[in-house]
Protein backbone atom coordinates (compact mmCIF):
# COMPACT_ATOMS: atom_id res chain seq x y z
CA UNK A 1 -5.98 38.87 -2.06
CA UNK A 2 -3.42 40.40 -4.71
CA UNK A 3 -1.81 43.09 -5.31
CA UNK A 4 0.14 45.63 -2.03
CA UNK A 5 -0.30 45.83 1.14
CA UNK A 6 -2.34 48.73 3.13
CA UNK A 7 -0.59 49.76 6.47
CA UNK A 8 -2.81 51.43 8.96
CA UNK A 9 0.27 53.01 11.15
CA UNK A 10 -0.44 53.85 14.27
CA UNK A 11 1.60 57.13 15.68
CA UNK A 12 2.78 58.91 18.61
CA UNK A 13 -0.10 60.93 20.19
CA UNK A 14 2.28 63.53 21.34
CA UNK A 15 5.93 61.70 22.54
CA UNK A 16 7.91 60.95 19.21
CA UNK A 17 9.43 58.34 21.76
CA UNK A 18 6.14 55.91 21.52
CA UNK A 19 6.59 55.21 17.36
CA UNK A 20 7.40 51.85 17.25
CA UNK A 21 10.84 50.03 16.00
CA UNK A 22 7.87 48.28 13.32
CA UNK A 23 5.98 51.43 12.47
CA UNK A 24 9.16 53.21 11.59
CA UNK A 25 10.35 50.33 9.03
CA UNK A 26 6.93 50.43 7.38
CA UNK A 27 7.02 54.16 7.03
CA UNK A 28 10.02 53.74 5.40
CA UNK A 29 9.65 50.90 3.02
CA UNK A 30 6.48 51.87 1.76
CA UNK A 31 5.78 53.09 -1.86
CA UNK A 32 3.86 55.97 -0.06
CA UNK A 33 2.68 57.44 2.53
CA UNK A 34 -1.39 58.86 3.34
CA UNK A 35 -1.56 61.32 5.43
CA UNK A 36 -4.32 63.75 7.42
CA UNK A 37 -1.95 66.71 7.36
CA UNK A 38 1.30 66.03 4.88
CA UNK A 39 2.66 69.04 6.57
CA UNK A 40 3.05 66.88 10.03
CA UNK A 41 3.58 64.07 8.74
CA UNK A 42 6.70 65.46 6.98
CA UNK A 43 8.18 66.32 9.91
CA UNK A 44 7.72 62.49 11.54
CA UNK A 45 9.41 60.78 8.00
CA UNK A 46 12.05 63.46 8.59
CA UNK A 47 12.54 62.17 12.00
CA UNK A 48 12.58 58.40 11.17
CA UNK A 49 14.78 59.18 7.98
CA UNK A 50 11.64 58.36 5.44
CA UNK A 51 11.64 59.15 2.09
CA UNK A 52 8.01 58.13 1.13
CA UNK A 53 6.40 60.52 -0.58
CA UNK A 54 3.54 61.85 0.94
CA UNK A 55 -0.74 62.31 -0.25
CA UNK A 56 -3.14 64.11 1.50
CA UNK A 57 -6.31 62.08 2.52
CA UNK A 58 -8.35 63.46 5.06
CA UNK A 59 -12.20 64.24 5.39
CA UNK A 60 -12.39 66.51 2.50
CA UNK A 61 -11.06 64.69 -0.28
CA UNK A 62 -11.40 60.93 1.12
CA UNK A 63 -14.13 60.00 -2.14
CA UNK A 64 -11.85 61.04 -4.65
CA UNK A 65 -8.76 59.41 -3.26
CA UNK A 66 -9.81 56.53 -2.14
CA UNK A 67 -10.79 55.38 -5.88
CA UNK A 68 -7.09 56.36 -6.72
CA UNK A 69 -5.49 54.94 -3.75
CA UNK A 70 -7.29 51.05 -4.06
CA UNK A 71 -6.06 51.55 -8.03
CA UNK A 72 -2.50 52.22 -6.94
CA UNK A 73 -2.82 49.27 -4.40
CA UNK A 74 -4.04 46.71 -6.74
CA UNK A 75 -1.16 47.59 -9.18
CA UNK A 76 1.56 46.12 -6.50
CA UNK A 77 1.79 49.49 -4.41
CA UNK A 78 2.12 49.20 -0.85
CA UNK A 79 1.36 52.01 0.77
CA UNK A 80 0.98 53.25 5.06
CA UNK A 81 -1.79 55.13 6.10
CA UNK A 82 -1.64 57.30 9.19
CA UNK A 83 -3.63 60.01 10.72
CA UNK A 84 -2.47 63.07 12.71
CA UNK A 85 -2.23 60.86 16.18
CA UNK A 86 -2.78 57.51 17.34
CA UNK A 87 -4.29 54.81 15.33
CA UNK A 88 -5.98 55.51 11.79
CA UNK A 89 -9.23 54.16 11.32
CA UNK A 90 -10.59 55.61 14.98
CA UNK A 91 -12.31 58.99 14.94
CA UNK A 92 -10.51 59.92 11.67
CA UNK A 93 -11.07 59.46 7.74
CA UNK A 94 -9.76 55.80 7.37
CA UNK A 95 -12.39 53.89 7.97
CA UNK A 96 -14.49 53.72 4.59
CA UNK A 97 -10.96 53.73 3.04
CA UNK A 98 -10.78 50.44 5.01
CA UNK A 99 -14.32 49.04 3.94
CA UNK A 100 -13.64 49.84 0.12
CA UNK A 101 -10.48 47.91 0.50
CA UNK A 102 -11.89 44.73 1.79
CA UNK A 103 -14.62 44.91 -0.75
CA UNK A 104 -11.84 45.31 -3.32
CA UNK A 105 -9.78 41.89 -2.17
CA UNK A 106 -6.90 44.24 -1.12
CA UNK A 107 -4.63 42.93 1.70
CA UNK A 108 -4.72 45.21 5.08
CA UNK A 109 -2.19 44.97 7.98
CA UNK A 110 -2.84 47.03 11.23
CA UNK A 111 0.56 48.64 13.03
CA UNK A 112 -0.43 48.98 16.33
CA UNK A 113 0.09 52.36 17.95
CA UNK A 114 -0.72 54.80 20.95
CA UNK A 115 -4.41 55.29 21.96
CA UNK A 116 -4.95 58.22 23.50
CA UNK A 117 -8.61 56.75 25.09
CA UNK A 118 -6.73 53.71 25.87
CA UNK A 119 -4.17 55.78 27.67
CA UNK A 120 -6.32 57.43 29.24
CA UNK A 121 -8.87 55.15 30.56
CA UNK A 122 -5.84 52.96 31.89
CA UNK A 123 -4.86 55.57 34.42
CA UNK A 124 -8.29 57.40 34.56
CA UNK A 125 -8.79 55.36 37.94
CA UNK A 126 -13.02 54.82 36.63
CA UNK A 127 -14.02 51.42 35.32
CA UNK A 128 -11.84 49.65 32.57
CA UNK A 129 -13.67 46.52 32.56
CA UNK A 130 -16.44 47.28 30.29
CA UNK A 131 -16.32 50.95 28.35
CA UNK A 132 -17.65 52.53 25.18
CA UNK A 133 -15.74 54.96 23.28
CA UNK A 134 -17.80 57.73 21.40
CA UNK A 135 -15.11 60.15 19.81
CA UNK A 136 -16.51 63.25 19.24
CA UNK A 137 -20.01 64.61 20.06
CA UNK A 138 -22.02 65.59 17.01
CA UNK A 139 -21.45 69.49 16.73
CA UNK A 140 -25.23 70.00 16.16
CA UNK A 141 -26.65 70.94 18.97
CA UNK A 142 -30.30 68.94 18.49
CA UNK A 143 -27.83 65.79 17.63
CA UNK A 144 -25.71 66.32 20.50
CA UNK A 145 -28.35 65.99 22.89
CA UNK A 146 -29.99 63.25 21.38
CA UNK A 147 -26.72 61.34 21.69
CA UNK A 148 -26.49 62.42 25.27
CA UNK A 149 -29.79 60.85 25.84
CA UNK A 150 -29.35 57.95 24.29
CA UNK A 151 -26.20 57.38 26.79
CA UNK A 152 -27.66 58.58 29.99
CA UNK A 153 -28.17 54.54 31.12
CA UNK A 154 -25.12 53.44 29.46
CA UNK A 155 -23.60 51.37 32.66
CA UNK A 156 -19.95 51.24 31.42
CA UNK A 157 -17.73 53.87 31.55
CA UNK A 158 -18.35 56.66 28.49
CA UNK A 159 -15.51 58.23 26.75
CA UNK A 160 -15.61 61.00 23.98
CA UNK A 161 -12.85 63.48 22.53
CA UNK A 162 -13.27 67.12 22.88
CA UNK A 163 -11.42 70.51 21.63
CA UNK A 164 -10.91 72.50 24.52
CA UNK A 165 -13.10 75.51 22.98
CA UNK A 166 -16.36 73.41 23.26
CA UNK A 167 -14.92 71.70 26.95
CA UNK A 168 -17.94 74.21 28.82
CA UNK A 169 -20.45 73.81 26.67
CA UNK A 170 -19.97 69.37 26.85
CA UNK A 171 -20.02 70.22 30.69
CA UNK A 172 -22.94 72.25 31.11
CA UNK A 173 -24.73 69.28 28.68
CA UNK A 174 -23.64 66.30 30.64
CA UNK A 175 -24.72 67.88 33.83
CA UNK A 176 -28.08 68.37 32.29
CA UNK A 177 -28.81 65.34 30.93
CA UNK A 178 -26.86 62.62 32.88
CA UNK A 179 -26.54 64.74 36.61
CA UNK A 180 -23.45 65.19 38.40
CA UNK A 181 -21.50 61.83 37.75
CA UNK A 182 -17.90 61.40 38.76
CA UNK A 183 -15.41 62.20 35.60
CA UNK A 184 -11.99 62.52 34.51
CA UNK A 185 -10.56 64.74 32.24
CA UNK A 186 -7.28 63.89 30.46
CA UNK A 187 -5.60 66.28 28.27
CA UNK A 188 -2.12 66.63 26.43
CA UNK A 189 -1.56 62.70 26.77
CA UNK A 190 2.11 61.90 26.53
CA UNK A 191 3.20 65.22 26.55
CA UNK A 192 5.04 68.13 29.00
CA UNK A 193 1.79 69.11 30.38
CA UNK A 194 -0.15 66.23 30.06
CA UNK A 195 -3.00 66.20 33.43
CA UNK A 196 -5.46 64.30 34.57
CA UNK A 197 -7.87 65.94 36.41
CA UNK A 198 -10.31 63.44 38.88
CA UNK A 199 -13.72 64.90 40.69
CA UNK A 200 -17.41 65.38 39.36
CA UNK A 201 -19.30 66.84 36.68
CA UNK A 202 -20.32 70.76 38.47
CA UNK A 203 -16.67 71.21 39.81
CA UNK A 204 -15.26 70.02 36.80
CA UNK A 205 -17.18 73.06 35.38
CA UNK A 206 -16.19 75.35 37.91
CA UNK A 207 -12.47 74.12 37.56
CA UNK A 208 -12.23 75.26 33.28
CA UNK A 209 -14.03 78.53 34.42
CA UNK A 210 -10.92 79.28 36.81
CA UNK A 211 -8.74 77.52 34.75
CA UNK A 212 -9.54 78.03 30.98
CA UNK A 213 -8.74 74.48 29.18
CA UNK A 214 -5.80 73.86 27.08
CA UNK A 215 -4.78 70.91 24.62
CA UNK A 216 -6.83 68.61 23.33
CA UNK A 217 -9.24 66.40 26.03
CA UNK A 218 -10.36 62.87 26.80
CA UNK A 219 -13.09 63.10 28.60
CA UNK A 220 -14.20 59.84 30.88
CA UNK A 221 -17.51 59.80 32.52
């Protein structure tokens, strides 16, 4: 190992409250800062008093950065990664950044932070003991449903993300494929309106048709 450090910083899902005393020192120590949407992040080194300057790495532009960023690291930079909420690496861009770093002898420290399936399988009230976490559902629709399939036996406890504009259309899917199961919808974890909402697959269907879904979901089956 030689050269800096890479910081995978994990941040507040939604309460500025849960950054922790650690993450905050990192974020402002660090040569710089890698960030999903500078923008956002701006406002969170504001917050902390951080004057890291800030690069853009997200989905988009993750090959040609991540050549640049394991350069800057091996010449003694260290430098925090974080992604718009939660823990970088999960769901998010981070993770080849992650593999290309080990392959290049670079040191790598995790700052733990908030987890919104974590949070919300801890007070979802289904199994904890075993669970698989699936992020997001492919957005093809023949993908999707192969996915779905491939779950249908899965005895632990399923979780996925979901944007609240294609909420229905993961409903009307699950019923299909995997019947009316019992299922928990968590949304806006950690903040003013965060809900969790406890019952089965068809009511929670009927429930967003009443009640049009806000926020961003977890979505525990």
């Amino acid at each position: 190992m030689s050269g800096g450090v890479l910081y995978l910083v994990g941040t507040p899902i939604g309460n500025l409250e849960d950054l922790s005393e650690r993450a905050k020192r990192i974020l402002r120590e660090v040569n710089r800062v890698a960030a999903e949407d500078t923008r956002r992040t701006a406002k969170l080194l504001q917050h902390i008093g951080s004057e890291a300057p800030l690069l853009s790495f997200h989905a988009h532009n993750e090959r040609s950065r991540i050549p640049k960023l394991i350069e800057s690291l091996r010449n003694g930079e260290d430098i925090a990664v974080v992604s718009d909420a939660g823990n970088p690496g999960i769901a998010d861009p981070c993770e080849r950044l992650v593999r290309d770093s080990i392959d290049a002898g670079i040191t790598i420290v995790p700052i733990p932070g908030p987890s919104a399936f974590l949070t919300a399988i801890a007070a979802s009230g289904l199994s904890a003991g075993r669970f698989r976490f699936e992020g997001f559902l492919p957005t093809q629709k023949g993908a999707r449903r192969a996915r779905l399939e491939a779950l249908r036996y899965e005895p632990a406890t399923v979780l996925f993300y979901e944007a609240p504009h294609r909420l229905a259309q993961m409903l009307e899917e699950l019923e299909n494929e995997w019947g009316d199961r019992a299922i928990v919808l968590a949304r806006e974890l950690t903040k003013m309106y965060e809900e969790f909402w406890r019952g089965s697959v068809k009511a929670a269907r009927i429930e967003i048709e009443e009640r049009p879904p806000r926020g961003e979901y977890v979505v525990l089956v």
